[in-house]
XYZ file of C-alpha atoms in Angstrom:
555
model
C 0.364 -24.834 31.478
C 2.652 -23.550 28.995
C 2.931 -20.400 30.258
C 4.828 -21.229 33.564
C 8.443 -20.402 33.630
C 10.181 -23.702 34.470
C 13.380 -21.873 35.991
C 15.087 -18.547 36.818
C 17.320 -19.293 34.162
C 14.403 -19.140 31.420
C 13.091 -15.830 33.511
C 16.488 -14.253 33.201
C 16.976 -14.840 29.480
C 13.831 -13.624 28.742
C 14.650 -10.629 30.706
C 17.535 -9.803 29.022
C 15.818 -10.207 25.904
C 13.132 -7.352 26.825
C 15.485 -5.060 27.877
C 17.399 -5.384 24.982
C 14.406 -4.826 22.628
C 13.276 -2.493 24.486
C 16.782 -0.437 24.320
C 17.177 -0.977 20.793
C 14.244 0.706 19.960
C 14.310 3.605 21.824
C 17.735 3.960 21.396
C 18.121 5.007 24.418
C 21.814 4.232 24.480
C 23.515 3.455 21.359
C 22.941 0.590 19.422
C 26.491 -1.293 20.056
C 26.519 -0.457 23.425
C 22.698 -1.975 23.515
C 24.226 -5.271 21.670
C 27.315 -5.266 24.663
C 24.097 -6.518 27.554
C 24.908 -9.823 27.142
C 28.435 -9.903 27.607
C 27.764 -8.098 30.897
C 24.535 -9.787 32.400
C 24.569 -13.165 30.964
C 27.790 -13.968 33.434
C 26.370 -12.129 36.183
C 22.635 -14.491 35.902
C 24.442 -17.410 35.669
C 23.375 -18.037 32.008
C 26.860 -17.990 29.771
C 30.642 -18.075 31.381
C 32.201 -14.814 30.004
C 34.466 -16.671 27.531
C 31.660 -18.170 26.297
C 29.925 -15.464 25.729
C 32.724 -13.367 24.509
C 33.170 -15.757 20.850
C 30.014 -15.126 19.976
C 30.974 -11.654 19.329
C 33.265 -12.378 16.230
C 32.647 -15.202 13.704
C 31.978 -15.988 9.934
C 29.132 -12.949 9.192
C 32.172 -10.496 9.998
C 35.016 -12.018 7.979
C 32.141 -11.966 5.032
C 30.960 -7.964 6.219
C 35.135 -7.072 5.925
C 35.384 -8.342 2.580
C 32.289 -6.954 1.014
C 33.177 -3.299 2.460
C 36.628 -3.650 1.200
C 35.258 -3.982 -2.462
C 32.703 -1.028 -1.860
C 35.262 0.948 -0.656
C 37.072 0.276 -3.870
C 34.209 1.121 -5.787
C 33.665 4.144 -3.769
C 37.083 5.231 -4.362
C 37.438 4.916 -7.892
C 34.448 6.278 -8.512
C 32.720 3.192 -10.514
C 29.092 4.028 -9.018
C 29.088 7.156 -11.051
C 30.067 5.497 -14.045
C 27.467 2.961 -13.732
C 24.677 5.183 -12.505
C 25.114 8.046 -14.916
C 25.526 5.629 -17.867
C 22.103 3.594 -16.913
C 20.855 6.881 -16.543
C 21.611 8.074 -20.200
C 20.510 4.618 -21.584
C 16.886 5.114 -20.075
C 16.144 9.021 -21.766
C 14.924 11.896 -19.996
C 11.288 11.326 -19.651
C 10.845 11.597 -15.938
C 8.995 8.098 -15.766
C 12.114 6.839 -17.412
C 14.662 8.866 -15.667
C 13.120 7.580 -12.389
C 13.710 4.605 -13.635
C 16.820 4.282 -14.706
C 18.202 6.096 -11.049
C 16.107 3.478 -8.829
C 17.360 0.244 -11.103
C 20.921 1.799 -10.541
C 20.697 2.223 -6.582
C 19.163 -1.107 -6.346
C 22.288 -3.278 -8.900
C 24.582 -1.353 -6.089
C 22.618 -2.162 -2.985
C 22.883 -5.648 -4.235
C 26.939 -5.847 -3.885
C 27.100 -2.960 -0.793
C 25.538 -2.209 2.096
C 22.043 0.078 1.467
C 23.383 3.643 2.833
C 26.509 2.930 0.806
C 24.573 2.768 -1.943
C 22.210 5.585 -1.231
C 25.759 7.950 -0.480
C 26.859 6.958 -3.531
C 23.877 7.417 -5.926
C 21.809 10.616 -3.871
C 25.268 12.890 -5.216
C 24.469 12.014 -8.535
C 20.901 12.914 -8.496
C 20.656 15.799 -6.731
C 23.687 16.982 -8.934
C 21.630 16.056 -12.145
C 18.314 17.825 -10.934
C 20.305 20.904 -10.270
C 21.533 20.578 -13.269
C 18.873 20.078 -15.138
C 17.108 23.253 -13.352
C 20.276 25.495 -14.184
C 19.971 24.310 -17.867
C 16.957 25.364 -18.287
C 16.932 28.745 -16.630
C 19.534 29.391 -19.630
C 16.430 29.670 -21.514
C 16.956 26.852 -24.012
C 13.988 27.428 -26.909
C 11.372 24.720 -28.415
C 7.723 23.748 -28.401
C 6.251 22.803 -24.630
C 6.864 19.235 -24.092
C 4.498 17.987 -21.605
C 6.745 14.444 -21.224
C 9.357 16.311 -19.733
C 7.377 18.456 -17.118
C 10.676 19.874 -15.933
C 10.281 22.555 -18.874
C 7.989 24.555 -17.073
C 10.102 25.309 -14.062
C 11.727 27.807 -16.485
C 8.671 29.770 -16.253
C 8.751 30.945 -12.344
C 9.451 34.013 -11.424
C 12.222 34.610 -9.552
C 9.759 34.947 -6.628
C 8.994 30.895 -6.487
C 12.479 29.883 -7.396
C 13.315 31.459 -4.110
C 10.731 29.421 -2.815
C 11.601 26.315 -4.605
C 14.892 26.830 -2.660
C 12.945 27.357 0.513
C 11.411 23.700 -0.446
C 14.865 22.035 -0.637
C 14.727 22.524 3.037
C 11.561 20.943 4.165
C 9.260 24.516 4.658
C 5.796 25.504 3.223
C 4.424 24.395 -0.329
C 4.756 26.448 -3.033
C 1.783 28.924 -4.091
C -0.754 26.473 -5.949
C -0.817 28.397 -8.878
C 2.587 27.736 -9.891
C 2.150 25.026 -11.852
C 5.619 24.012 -13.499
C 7.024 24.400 -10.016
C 4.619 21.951 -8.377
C 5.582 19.207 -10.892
C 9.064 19.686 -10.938
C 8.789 19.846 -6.915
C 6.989 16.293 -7.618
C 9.755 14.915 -9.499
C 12.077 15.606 -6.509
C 9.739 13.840 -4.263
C 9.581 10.996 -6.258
C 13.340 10.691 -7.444
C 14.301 10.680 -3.593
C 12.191 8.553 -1.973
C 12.486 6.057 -5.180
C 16.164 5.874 -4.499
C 15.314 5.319 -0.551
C 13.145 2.445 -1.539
C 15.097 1.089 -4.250
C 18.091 0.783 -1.981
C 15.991 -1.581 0.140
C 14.880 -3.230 -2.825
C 17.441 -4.147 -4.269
C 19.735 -5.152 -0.595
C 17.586 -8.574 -0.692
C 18.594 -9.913 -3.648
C 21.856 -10.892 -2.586
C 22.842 -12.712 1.066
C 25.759 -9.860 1.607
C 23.598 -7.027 -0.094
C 21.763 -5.863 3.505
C 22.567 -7.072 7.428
C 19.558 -8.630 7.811
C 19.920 -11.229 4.979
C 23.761 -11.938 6.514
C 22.223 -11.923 9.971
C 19.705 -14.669 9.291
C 22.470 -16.777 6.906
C 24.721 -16.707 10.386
C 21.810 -17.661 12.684
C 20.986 -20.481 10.372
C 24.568 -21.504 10.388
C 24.576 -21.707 14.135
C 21.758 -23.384 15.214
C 20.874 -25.472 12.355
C 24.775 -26.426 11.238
C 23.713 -29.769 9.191
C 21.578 -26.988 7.253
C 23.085 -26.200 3.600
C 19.816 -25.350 1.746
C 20.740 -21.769 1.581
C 23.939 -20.220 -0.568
C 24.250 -17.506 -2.614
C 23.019 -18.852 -5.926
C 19.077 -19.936 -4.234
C 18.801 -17.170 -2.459
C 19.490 -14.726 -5.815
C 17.169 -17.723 -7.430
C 14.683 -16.447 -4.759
C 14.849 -12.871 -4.599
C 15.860 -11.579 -7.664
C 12.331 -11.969 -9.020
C 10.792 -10.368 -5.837
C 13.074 -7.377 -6.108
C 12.159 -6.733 -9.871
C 8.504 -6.910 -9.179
C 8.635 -4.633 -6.167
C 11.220 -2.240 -8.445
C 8.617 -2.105 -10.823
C 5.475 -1.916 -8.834
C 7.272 0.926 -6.876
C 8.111 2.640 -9.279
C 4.923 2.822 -11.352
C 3.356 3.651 -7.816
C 5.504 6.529 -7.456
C 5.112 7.868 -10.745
C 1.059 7.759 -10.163
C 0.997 9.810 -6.727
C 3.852 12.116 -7.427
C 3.731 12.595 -11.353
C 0.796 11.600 -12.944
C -1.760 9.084 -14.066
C -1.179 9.034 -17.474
C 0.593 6.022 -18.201
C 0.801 6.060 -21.830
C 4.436 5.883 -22.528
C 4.314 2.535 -21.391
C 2.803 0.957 -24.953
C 3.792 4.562 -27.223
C 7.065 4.143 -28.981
C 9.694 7.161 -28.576
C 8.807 9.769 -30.961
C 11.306 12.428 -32.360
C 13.014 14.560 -29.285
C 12.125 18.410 -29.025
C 15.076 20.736 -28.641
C 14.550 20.926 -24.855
C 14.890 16.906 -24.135
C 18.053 16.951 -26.026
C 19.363 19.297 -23.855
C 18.207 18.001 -20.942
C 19.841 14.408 -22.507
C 22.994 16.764 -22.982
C 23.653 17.674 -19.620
C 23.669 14.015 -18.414
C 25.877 13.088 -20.987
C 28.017 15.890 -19.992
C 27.444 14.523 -16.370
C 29.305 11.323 -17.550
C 32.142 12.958 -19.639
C 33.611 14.446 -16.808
C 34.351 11.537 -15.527
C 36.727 10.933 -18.321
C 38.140 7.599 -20.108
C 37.552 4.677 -17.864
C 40.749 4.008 -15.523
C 42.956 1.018 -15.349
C 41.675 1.204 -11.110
C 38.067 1.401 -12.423
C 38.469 -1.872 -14.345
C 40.884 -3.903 -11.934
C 38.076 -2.863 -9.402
C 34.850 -4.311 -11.615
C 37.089 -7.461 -12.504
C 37.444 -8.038 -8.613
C 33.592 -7.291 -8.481
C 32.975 -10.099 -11.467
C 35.108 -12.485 -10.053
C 33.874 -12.007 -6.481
C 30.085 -12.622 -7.438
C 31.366 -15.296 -10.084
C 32.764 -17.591 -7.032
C 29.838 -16.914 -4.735
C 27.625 -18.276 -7.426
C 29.651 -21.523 -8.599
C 30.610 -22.287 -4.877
C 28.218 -24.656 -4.093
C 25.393 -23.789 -6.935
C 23.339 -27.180 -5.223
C 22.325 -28.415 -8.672
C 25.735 -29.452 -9.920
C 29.117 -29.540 -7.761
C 30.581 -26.241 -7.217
C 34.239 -25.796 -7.559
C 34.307 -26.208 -3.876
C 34.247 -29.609 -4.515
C 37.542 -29.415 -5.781
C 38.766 -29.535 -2.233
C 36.760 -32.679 -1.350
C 38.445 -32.927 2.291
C 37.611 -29.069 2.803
C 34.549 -28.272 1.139
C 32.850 -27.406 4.349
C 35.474 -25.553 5.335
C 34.737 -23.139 2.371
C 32.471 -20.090 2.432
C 31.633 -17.022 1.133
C 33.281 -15.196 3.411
C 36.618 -16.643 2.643
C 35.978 -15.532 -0.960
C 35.045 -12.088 -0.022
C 38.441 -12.184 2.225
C 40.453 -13.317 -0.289
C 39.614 -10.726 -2.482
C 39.565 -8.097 -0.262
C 42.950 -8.506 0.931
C 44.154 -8.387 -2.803
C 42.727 -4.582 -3.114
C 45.566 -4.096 -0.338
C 48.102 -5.461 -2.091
C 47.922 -4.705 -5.686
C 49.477 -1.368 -6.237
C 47.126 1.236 -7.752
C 49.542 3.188 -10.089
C 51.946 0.728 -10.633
C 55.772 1.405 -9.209
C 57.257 4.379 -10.365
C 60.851 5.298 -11.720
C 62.089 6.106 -8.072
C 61.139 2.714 -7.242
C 63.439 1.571 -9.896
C 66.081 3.462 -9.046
C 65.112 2.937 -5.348
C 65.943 -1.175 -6.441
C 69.243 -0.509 -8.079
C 70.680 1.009 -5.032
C 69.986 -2.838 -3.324
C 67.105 -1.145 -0.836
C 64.903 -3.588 0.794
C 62.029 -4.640 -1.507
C 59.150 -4.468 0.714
C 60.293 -0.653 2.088
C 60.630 0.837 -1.081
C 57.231 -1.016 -2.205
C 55.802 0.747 0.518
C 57.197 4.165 -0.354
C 56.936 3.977 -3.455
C 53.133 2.597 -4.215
C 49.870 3.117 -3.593
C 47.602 0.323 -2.948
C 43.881 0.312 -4.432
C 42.551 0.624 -1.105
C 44.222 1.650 2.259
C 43.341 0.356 5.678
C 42.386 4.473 6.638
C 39.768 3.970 4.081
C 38.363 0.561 4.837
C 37.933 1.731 8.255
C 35.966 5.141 7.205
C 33.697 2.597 5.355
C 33.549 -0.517 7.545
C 29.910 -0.004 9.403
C 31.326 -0.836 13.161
C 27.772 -0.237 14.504
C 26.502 -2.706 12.673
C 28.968 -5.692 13.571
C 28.444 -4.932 17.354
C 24.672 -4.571 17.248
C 25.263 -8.415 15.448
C 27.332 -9.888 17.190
C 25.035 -8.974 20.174
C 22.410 -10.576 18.387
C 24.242 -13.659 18.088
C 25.119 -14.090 22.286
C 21.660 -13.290 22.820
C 20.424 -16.436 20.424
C 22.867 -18.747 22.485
C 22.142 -17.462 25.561
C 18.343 -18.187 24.831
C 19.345 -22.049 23.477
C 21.817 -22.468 27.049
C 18.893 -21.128 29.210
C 16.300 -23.146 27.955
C 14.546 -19.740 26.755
C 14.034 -21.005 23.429
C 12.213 -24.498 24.313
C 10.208 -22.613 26.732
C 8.748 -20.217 24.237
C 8.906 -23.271 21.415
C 6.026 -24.947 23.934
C 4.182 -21.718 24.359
C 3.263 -21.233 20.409
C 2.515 -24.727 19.872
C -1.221 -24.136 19.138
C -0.768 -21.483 16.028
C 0.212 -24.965 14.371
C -3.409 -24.883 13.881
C -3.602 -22.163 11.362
C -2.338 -22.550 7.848
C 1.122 -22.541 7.300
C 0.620 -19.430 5.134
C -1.258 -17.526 7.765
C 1.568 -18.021 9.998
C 3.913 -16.592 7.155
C 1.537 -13.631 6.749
C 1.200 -12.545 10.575
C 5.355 -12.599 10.525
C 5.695 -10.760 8.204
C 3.316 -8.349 9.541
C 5.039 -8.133 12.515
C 8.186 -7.944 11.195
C 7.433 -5.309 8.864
C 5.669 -3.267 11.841
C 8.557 -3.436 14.297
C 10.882 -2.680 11.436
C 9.503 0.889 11.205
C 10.314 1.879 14.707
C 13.577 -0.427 14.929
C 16.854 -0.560 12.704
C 16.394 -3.477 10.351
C 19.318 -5.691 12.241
C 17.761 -5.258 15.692
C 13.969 -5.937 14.221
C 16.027 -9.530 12.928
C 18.194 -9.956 15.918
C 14.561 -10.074 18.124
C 12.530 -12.059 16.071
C 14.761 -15.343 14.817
C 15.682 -16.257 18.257
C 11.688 -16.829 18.391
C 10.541 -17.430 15.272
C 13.035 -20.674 14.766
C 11.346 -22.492 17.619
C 7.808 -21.858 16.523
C 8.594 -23.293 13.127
C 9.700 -26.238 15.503
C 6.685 -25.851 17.507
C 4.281 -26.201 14.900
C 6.354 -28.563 12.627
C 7.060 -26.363 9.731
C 10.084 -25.718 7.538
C 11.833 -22.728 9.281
C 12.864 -21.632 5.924
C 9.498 -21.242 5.053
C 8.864 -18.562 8.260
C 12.288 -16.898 8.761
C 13.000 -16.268 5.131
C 9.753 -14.287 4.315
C 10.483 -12.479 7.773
C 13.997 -11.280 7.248
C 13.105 -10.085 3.712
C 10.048 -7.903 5.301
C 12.627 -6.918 7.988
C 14.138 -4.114 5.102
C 10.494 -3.170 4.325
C 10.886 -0.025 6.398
C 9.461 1.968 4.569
C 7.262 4.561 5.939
C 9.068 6.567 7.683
C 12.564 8.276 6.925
C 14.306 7.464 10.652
C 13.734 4.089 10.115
C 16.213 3.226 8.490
C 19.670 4.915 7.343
C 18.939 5.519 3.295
C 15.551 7.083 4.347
C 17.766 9.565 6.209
C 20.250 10.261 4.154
C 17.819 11.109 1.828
C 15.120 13.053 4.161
C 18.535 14.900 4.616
C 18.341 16.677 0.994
C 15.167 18.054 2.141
C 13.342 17.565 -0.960
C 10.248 16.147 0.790
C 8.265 15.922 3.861
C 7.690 12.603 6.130
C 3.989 12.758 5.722
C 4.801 12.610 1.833
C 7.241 9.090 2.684
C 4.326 7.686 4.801
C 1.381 8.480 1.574
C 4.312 6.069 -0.405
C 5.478 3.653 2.090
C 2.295 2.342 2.926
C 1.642 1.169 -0.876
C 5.246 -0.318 -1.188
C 4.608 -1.832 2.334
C 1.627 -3.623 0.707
C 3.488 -4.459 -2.548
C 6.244 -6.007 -0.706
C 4.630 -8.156 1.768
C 1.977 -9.431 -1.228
C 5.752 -10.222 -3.501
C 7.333 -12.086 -0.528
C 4.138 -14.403 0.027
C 3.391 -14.936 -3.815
C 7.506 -16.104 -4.062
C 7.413 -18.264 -0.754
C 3.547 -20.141 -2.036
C 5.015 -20.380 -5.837
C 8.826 -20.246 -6.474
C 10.209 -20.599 -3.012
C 8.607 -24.321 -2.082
C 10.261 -26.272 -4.886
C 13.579 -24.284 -4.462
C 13.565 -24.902 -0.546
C 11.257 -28.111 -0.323
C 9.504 -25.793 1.703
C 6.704 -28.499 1.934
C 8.565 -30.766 4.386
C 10.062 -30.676 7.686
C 13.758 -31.097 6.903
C 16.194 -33.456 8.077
C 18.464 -30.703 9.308
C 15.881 -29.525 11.968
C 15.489 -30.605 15.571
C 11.841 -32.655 16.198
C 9.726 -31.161 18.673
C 7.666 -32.539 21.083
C 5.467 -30.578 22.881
C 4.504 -33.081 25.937
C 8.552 -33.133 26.643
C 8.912 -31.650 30.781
């Protein structure tokens, strides 16, 4: 009965939606263009007006995207990723456990404040600059006793017949001959350092509502169609996810170490002994690494006091177990978001000059010239709009925004209630075998689709069965846009598995032998957080307040 189509309207929607998954991922146009169907065949069927159509295309998730990218490009700029990679980096040592360590925890604190390829562009420099480096130092035949913790020794020891082949390897060809030992494991250590920044990139994006598009693109969908909704803010969701993302971190990266590296996980429990000669110089050339970047610069700091304050304000907005300081506007609270903190900020970095005036501005003053043209001669803000554009992921907001029309064109239709009626018997199951079989099938489609199109398909059907079967959506679409940025097994499907395939340090069959045990370590951390941590910090147990009532037997 449920499965009849009440009216063209419903059949229409529903096409549109096909299509548009369908488009997305085969890519058979681009993405934005893909995310531009509704504003072209909604009208046409009748469904959405045009105009109507047309404001879904720029709201609150882009104002909050503009000022996020406007700090990364800061960041970016000024080079403060360096600084706080290399630094982690040279806290951790140069055991390669440890040094894997310390370059996946750095990639994931910056995927938590920028978007994941940002973060991957910024931190895949650094490593592939500090394995070459580490290579060169030791072909300049530093002396000591074999270590066998630092397995990059041995790479001193190949001919000049495999290095040419561990160039060869760089760029995806043939394995090197099996009997070249110190090769093979230094070859490893590649493998693993890339694809653990890869993962660690999604790992870490998450944690934070603006860290990754799907978190922002489910925070705007929840917005929209459940407005009375205010369960979820930036201090929760870090409440929520932050303990996820360190057990995946460290459950990936133990997982690397064991199928690239070794099994020998003793330097867990065995304290530090005294460094051989080599280690120190292996320690040396990272410390020389972050020497070249010099004495930290009055832009570096102006840039992480920005950072501070931004994530400072997110947290204190509207923390839910005391009043935020947006209660200081008690008129306007609701008016308040994080987006018009991430604005705010972000239109400072355009504004405060980056050296200071100079002399000729001075003069330039004397002389009774116009303040604001001789500002604008004569400085340099910390950011300029050329720059913010370079960085600003356009793709992205189009491909959302089409996400968004399509959600509202499924509510106008009817689309929504229709498909609401149809899953009405998985209320049946247990709630956390409806949990587990989204996430499966987010996690699936997410491998074949870009991460925001995977989330743009399923909430627009996932909020109604969580209506359907009288469950707290929170409890469904939360665990499914977090396994939305579990793409992990292959490197096309997703932008930081690219980038990185790009260095050519390893092969797609050696991405799928990982991704398929971080898959599995994901998914189990997302259920164990929504069953445990994620019911009292949502009262995922009842069927809010905030959410519509359903009732099936409705015509």
């Amino acid at each position: 009965m449920f499965m009849q189509i009440h009216n063209w309207m419903e059949a229409e929607c529903g096409f549109v939606l096909l299509l548009m998954a369908i488009y997305w991922i085969t890519e058979v146009i681009p993405l934005s263009m893909t995310a531009m169907l509704p504003a072209i065949l909604f009208p046409l069927c009748g469904i959405m007006s045009s105009s109507n159509v047309a404001k879904e295309y720029f709201n609150n998730f882009h104002f909050l995207l503009v000022g996020v990218v406007c700090l990364a490009t800061s960041i970016e700029k000024w080079g403060l990723h360096r600084r706080v990679a290399l630094r982690l980096v040279t806290l951790v040592g140069v055991n390669p456990a440890w040094l894997l360590l310390g370059f996946m925890s750095g990639c994931a604190f910056l995927s938590m404040w920028v978007q994941n390829t940002s973060a991957v562009t910024m931190v895949m420099p650094i490593v592939d600059a500090v394995l070459k480096q580490i290579l060169k130092a030791n072909e300049e035949g530093y002396s000591g006793e074999d270590n066998p913790t630092l397995e990059l020794d041995e790479i001193n020891n190949c001919t000049a017949k495999n290095k040419e082949a561990l160039r060869y390897v760089k760029h995806g060809d043939s394995l090197l001959p099996s009997g070249d030992t110190g090769c093979q494991r230094g070859r490893m250590l590649c493998k693993a350092m890339c694809i653990g920044i890869a993962y660690s990139s999604n790992i870490g994006g998450i944690t934070t509502l603006p860290g990754t598009s799907p978190n922002l693109i489910f925070a705007e969908h929840l917005n929209r169609v459940y407005p009375d909704c205010n369960s979820i803010n930036f201090a929760n969701w870090l409440l929520l996810c932050l303990p996820i993302s360190v057990i995946m971190l460290l459950m990936t990266w133990l997982w690397l170490y064991w199928i690239f590296i070794g099994s020998d996980f003793k330097f867990l429990w065995q304290c530090r002994g005294e460094q051989s000669e080599r280690e120190r110089a292996v320690k040396k050339v990272l410390e020389d690494e972050y020497k070249k970047l010099g004495a930290i610069r009055s832009q570096e700091i102006f840039t992480g006091v920005v950072f501070v304050v931004m994530v400072l304000l997110w947290l204190t907005r509207s923390p839910g177990f005391i009043p935020g300081w947006a209660s200081l506007f008690p008129h306007k609270s609701n008016y308040i978001t994080d987006a018009t903190v991430a604005l705010v900020l972000g239109v400072l970095l355009f504004i405060v000059p980056a050296h200071g005036p100079s002399r000729k501005y001075g003069k330039c003053m004397e002389r009774g010239l116009l303040f604001t043209q001789t500002l604008k001669a004569n400085t340099k803000s910390m950011i300029s709009w050329k720059e913010f554009q370079a960085s600003m992921p356009w793709q992205v907001a189009l491909m959302v925004s089409g996400g968004f029309a399509l959600a509202k064109g499924a509510e106008e239709s009817g689309l929504s209630l229709w498909l609401a009626r149809l899953m009405t018997p998985l209320g049946d199951l247990p709630v956390l075998a409806t949990v587990t079989v989204a996430c499966l099938l987010t996690t699936t489609l997410t491998e074949v689709a870009s991460n925001a199109a995977t989330i743009t398909i399923f909430l627009p059907i996932l909020s109604p069965l969580a209506e359907a079967i009288h469950v707290n959506p929170l409890y469904i679409l939360i665990p499914a846009t977090l396994c939305t940025s579990f793409s992990f097994l292959l490197p096309v499907s997703n932008p930081p598995g690219a980038v990185v395939y790009g260095y050519g340090h390893f092969t797609t069959l050696d991405m799928v032998k990982a991704g398929l045990g971080v898959n599995t370590i994901g998914v189990l951390a997302v259920l164990l957080a929504m069953a445990t941590w994620g019911i009292p910090l949502f009262s995922l147990d009842t069927y809010p307040d905030w959410a519509p009532t359903f009732n099936s037997t409705t015509p």
